[in-house]
Short mmCIF file of N, CA and C and ligand atoms in Angstrom, two decimals:
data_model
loop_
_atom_site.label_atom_id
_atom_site.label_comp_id
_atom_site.label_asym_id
_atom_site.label_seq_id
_atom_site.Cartn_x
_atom_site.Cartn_y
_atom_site.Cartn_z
N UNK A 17 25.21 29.70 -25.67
CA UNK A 17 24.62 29.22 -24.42
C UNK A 17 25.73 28.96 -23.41
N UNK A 18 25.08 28.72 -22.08
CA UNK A 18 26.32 28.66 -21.51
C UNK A 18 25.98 27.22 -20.14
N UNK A 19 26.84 26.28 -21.05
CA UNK A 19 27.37 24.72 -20.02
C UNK A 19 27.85 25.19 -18.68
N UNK A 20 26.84 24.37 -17.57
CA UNK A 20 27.83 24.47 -16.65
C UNK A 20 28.52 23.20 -16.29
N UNK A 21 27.64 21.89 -16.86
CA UNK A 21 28.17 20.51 -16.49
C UNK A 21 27.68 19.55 -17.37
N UNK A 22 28.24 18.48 -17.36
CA UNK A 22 27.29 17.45 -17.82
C UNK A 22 26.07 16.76 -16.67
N UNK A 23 25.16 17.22 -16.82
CA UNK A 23 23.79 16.74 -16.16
C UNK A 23 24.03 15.31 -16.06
N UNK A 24 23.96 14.57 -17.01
CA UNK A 24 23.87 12.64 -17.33
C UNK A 24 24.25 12.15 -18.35
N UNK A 25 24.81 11.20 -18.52
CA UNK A 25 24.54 10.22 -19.43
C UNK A 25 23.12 9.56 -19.52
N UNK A 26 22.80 9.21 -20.50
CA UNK A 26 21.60 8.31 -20.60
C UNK A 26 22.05 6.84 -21.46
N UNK A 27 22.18 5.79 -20.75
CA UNK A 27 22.73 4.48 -21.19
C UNK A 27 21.26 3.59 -21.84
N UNK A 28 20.77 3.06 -22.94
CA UNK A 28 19.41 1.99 -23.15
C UNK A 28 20.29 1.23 -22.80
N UNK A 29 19.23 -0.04 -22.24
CA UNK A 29 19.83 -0.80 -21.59
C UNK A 29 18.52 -1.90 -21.76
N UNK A 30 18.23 -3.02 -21.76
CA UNK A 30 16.96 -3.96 -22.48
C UNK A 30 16.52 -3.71 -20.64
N UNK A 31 16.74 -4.17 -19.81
CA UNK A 31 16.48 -4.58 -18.55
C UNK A 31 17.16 -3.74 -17.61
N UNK A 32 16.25 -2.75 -16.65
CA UNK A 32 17.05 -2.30 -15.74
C UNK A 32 17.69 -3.13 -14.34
N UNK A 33 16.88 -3.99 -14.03
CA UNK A 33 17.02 -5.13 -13.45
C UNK A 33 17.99 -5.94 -13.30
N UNK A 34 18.27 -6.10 -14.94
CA UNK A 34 19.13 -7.05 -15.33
C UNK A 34 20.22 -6.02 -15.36
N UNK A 35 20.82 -4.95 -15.56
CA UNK A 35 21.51 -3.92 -15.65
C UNK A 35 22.39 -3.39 -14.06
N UNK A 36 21.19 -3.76 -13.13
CA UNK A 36 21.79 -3.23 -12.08
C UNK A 36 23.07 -3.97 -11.25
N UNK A 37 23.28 -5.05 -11.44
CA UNK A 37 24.40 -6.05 -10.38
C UNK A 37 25.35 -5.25 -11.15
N UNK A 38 25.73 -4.95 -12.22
CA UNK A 38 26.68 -4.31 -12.97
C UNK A 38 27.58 -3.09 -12.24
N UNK A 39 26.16 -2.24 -12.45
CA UNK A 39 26.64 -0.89 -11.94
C UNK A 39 26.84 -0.93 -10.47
N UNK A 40 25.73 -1.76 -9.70
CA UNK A 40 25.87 -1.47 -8.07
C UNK A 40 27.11 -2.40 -7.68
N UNK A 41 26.98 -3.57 -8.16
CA UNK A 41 27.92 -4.73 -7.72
C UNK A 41 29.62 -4.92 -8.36
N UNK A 42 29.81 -4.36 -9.68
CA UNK A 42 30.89 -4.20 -10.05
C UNK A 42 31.60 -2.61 -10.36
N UNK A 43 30.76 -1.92 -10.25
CA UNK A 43 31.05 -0.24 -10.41
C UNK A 43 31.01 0.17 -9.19
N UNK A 44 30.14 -0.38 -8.14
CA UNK A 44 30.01 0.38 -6.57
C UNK A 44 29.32 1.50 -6.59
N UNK A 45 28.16 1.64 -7.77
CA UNK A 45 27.34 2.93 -7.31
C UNK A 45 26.29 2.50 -6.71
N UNK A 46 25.83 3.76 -6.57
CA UNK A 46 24.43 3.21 -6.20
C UNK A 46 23.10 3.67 -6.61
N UNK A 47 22.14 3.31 -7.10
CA UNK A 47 20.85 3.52 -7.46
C UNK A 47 20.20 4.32 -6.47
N UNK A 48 19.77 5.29 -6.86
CA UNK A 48 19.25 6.67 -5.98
C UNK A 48 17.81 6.72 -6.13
N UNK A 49 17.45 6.21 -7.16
CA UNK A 49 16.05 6.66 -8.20
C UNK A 49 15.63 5.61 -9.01
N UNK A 50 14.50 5.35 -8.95
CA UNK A 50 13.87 4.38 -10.05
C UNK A 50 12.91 4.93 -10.51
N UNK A 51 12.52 5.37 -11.73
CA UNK A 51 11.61 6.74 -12.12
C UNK A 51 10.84 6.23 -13.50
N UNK A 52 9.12 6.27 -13.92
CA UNK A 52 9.24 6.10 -14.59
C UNK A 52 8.47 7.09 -15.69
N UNK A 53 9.27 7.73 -17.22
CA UNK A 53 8.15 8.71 -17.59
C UNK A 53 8.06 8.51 -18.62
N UNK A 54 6.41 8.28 -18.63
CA UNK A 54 5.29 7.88 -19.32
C UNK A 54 5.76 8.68 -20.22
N UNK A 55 5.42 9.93 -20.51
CA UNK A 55 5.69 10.41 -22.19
C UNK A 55 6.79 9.98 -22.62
N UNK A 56 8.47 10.00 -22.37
CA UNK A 56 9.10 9.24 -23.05
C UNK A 56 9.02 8.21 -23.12
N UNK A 57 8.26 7.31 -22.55
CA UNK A 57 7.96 5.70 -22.32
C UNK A 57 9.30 4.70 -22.24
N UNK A 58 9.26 5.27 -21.28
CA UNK A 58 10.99 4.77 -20.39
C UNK A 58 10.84 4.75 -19.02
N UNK A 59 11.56 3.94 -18.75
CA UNK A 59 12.13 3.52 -17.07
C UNK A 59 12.89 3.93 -16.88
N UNK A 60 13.22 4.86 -15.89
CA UNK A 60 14.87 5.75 -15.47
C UNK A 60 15.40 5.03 -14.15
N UNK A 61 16.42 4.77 -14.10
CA UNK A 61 17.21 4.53 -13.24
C UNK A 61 18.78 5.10 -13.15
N UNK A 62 18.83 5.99 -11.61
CA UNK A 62 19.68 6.84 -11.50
C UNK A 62 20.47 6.76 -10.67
N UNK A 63 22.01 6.83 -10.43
CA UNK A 63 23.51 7.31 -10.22
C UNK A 63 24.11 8.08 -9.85
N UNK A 64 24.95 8.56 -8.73
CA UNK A 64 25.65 9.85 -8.91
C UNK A 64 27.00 9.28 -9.07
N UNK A 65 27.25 9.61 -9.69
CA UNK A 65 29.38 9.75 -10.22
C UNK A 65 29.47 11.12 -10.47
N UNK A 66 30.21 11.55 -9.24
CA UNK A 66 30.99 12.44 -9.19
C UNK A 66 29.90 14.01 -9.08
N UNK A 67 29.94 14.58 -9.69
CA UNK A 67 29.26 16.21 -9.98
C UNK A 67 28.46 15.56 -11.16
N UNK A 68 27.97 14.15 -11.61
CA UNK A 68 26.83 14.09 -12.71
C UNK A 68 26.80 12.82 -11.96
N UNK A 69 25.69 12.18 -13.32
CA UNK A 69 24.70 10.73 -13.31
C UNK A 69 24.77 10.54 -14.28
N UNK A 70 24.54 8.97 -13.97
CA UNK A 70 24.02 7.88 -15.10
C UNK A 70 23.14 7.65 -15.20
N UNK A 71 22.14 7.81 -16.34
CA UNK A 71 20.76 7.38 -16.32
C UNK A 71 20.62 6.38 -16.98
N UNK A 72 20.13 5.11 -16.54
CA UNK A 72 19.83 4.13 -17.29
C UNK A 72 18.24 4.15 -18.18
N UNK A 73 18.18 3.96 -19.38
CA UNK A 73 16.67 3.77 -19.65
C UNK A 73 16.30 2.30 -20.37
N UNK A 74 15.24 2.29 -19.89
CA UNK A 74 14.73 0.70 -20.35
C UNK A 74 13.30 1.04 -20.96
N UNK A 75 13.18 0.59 -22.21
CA UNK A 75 11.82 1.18 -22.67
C UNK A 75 10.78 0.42 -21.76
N UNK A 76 9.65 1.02 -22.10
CA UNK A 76 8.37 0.87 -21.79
C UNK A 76 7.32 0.34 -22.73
N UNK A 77 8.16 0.81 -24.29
CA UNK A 77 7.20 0.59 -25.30
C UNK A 77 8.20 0.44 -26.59
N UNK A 78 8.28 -0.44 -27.15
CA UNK A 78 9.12 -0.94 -28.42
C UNK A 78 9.25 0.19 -29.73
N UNK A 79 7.82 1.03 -29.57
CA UNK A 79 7.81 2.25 -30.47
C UNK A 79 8.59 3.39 -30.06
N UNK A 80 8.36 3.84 -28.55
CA UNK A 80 9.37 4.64 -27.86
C UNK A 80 10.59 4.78 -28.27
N UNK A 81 11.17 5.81 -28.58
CA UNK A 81 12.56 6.40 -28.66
C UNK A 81 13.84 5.29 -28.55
N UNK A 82 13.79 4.68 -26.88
CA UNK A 82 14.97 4.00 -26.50
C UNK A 82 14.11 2.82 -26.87
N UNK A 83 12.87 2.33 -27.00
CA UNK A 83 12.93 0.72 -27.88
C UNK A 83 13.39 0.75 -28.92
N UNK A 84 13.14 2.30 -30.01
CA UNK A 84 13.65 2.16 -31.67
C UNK A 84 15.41 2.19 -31.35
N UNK A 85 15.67 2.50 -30.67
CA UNK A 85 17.07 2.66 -30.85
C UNK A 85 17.67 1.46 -29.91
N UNK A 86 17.37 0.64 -29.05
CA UNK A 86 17.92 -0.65 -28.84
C UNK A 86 17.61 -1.86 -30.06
N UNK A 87 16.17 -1.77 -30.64
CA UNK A 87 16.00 -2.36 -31.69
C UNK A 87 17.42 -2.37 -32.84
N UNK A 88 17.55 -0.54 -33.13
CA UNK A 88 18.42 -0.57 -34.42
C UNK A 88 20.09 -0.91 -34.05
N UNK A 89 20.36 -0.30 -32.80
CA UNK A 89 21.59 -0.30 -32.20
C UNK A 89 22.16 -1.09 -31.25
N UNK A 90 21.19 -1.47 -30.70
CA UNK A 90 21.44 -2.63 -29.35
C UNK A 90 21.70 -1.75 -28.36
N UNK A 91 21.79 -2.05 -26.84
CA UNK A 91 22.29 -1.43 -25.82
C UNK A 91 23.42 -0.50 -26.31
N UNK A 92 23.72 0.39 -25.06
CA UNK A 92 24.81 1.62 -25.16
C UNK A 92 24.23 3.22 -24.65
N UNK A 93 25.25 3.75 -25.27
CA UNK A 93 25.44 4.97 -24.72
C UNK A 93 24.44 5.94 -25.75
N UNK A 94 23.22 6.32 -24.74
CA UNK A 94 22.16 6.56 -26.04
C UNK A 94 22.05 8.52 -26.12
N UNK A 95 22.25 9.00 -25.34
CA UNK A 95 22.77 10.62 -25.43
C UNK A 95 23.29 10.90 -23.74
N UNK A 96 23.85 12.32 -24.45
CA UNK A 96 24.36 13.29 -23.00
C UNK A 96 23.84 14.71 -23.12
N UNK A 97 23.54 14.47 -21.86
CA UNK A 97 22.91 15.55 -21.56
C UNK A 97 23.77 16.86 -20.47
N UNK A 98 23.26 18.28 -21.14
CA UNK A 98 24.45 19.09 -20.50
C UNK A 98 23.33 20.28 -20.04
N UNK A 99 23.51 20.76 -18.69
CA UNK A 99 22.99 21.67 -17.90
C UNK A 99 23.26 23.13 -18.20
N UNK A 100 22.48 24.01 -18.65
CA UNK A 100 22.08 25.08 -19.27
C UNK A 100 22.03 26.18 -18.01
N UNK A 101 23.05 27.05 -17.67
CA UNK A 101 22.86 28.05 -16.87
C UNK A 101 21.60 29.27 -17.49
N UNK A 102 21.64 29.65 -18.31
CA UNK A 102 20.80 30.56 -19.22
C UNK A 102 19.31 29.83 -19.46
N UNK A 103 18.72 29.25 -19.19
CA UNK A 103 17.28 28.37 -19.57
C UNK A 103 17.43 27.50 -20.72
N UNK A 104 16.62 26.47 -20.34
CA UNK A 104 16.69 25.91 -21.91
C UNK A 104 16.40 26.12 -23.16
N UNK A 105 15.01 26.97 -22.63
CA UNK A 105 13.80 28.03 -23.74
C UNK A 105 15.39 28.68 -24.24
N UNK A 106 15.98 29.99 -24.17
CA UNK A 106 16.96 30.42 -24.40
C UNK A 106 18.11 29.84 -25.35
N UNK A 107 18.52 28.56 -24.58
CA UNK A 107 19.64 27.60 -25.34
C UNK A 107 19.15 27.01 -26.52
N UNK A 108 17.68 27.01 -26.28
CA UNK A 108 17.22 26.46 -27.89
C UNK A 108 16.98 27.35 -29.10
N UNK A 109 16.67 28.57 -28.68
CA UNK A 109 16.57 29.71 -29.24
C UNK A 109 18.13 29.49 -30.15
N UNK A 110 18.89 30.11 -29.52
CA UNK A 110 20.43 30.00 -29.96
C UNK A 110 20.55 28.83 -30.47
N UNK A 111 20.37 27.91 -30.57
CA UNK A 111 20.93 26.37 -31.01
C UNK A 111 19.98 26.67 -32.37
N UNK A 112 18.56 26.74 -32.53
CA UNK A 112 17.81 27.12 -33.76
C UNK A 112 18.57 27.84 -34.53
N UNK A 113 18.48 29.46 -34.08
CA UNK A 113 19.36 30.73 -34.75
C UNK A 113 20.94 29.86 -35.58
N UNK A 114 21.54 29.10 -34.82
CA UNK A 114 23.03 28.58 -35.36
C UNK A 114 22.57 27.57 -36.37
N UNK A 115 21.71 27.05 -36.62
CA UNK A 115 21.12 26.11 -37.75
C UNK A 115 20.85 24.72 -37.12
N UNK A 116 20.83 24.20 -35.76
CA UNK A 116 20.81 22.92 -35.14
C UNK A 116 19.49 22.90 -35.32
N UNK A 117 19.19 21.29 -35.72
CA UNK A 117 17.63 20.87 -35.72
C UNK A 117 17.34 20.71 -34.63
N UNK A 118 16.24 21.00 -34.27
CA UNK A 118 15.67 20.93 -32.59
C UNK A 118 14.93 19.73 -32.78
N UNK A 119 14.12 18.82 -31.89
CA UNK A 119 13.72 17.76 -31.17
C UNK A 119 12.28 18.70 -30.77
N UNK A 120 12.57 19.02 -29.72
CA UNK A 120 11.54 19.81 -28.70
C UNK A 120 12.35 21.50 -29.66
N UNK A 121 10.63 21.75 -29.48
CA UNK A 121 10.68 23.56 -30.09
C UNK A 121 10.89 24.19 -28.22
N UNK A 122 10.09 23.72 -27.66
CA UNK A 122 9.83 24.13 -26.24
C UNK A 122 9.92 23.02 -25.21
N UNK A 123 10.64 23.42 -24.49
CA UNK A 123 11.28 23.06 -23.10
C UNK A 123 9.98 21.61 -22.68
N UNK A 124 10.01 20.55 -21.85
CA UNK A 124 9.09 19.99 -21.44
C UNK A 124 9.68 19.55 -20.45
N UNK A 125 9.04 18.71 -19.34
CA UNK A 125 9.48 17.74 -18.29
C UNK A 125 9.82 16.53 -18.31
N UNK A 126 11.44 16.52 -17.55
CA UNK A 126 11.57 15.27 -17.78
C UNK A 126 11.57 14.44 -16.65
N UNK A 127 12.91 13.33 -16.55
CA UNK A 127 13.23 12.81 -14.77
C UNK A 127 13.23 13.98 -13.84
N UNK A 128 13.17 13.30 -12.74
CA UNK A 128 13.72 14.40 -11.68
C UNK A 128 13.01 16.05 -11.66
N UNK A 129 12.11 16.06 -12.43
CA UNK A 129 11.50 17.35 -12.71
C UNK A 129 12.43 18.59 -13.36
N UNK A 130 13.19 18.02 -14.02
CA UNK A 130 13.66 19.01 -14.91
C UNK A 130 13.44 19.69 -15.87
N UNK A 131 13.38 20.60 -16.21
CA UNK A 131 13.14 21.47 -18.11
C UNK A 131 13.99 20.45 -18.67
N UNK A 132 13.73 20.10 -20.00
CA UNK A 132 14.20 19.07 -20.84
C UNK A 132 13.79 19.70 -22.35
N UNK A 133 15.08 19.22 -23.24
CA UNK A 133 14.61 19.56 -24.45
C UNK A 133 15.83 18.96 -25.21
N UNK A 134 15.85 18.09 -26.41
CA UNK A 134 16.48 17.69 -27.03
C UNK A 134 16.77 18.21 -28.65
N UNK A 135 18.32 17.92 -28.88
CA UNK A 135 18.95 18.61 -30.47
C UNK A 135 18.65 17.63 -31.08
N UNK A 136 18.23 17.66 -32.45
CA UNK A 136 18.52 16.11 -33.21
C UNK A 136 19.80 15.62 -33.37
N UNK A 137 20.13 14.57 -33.26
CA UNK A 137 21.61 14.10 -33.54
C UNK A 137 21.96 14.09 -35.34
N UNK A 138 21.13 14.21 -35.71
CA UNK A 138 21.61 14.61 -37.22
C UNK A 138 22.41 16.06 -37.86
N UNK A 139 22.05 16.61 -36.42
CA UNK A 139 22.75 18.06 -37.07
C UNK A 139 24.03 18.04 -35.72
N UNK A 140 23.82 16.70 -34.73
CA UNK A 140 25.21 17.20 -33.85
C UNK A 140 26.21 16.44 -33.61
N UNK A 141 26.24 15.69 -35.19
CA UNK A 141 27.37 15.05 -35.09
C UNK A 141 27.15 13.73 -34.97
N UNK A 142 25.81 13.41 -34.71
CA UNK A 142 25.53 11.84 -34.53
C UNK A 142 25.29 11.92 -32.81
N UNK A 143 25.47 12.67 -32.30
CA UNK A 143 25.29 12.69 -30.82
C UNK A 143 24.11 13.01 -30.43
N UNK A 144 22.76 12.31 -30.05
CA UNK A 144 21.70 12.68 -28.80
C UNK A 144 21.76 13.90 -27.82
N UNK A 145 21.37 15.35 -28.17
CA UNK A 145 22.46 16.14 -27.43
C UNK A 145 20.91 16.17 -26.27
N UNK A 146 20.67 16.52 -24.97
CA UNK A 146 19.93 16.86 -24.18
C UNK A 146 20.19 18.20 -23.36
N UNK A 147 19.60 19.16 -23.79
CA UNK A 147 19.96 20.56 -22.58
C UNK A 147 19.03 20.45 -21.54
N UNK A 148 19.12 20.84 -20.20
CA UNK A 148 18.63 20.28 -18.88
C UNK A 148 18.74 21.75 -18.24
N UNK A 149 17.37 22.03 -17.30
CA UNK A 149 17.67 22.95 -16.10
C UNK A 149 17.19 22.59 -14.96
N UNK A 150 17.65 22.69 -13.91
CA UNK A 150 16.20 22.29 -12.97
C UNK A 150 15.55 23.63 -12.05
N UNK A 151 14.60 23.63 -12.17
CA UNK A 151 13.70 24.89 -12.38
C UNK A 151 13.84 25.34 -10.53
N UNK A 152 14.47 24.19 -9.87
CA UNK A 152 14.33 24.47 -8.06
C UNK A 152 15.58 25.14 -8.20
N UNK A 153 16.16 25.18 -8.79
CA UNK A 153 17.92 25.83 -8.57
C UNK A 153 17.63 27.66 -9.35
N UNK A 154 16.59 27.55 -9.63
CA UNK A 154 16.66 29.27 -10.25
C UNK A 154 16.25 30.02 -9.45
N1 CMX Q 203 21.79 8.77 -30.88
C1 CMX Q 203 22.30 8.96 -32.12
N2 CMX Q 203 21.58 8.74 -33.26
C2 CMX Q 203 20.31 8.31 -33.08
C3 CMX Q 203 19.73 8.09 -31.83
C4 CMX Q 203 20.53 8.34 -30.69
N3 CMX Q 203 20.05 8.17 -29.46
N4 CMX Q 203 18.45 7.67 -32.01
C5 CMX Q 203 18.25 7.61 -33.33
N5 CMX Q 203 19.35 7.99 -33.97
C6 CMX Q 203 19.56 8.09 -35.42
C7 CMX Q 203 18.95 6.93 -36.17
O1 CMX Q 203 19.82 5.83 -36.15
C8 CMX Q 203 18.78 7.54 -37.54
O2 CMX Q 203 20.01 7.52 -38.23
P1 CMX Q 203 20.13 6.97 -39.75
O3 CMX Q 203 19.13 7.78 -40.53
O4 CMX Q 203 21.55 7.24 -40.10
O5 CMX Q 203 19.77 5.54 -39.69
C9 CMX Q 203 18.47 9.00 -37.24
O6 CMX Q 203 18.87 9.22 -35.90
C10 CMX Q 203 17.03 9.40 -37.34
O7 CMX Q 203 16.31 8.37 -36.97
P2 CMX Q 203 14.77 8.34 -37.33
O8 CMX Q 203 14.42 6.94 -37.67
O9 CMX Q 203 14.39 9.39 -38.29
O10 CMX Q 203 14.11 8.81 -36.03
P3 CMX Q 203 13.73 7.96 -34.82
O11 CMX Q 203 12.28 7.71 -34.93
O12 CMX Q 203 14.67 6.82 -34.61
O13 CMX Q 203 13.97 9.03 -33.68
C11 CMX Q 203 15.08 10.67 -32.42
C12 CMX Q 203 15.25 9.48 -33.35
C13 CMX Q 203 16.46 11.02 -31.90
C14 CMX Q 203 14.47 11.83 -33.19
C15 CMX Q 203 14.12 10.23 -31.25
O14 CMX Q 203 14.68 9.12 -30.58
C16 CMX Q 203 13.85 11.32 -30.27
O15 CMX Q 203 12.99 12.16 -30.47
N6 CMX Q 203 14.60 11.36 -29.13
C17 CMX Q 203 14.39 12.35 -28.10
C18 CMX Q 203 13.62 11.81 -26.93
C19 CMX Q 203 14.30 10.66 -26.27
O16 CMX Q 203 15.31 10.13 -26.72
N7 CMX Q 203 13.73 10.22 -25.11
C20 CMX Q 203 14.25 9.12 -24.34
C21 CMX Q 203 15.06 9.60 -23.15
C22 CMX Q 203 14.21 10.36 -22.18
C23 CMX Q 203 14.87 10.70 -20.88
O17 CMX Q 203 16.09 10.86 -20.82
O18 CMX Q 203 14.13 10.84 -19.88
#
């Protein structure tokens, strides 16, 4: 497949609220986006640093993804996500074929209206991997 960037970080975080004096007031970014999506059952809150973002997520629902994993792990750095010149449909294809466990078989929507599709972190090292396209740039 072929990276052209890192798309985001995605940080859990208990409170986006409580999260923000941090980033706006001691980092100097600034919050662009407050987003929230229902199927992952998360609150997004978004960043630009540099040629990427920070996405903050704050669950929505304690069963949700980023509640099980603030539950087991506490706050932090919960995956990265990297922008797919070739489609994501494509990058997953190849990531399957190489033996990576897939997440998503097929591409879905995420923030920002992007193609979204996630690796399991069991086959990448322990890392949350996220491949990203955004479908207005093709
Ligand atoms: N990074 C690294 N490892 C993680 C992880 C993460 N973010 N989340 C869970 N894990 C680990 C667990 O700790 C567990 O490890 P151990 O077996 O060593 O304890 C292992 O992965 C599997 O955990 P599990 O209990 O079988 O599965 P979970 O129910 O915790 O689900 C995962 C884990 C990754 C499959 C699930 O969180 C998922 O489908 N994530 C993709 C969707 C997502 O994260 N959405 C939120 C962000 C959406 C957005 O960016 O908009």
């Amino acid at each position: 497949m072929k990276i052209t960037h890192i798309e985001h970080l995605g940080i859990a975080v208990k409170s986006i609220e409580e999260a923000l004096p941090y980033y706006e007031n001691v980092l100097g970014l600034k919050c662009y986006a407050i987003e929230e999506v229902a199927d992952q059952r998360v609150k997004t809150a978004f960043f630009k640093v540099g040629g990427t973002k920070i996405e903050l997520l704050e669950s929505t629902d304690p069963e949700g993804p980023v509640g099980k994993f603030i539950e087991k792990k506490g706050e932090g750095v919960h995956h990265i996500a990297f922008a797919v010149a070739d489609g994501v449909a494509e990058a997953l294809k190849e990531a399957e074929e190489k033996g990576i466990r897939l997440i998503d078989t097929t591409p879905r929507k995420g923030a920002e209206g992007l193609n979204i599709a996630f690796l399991h972190p069991k086959s990448t090292m322990g890392v949350l991997t996220e491949l990203c396209e955004d479908p207005s740039k093709k």
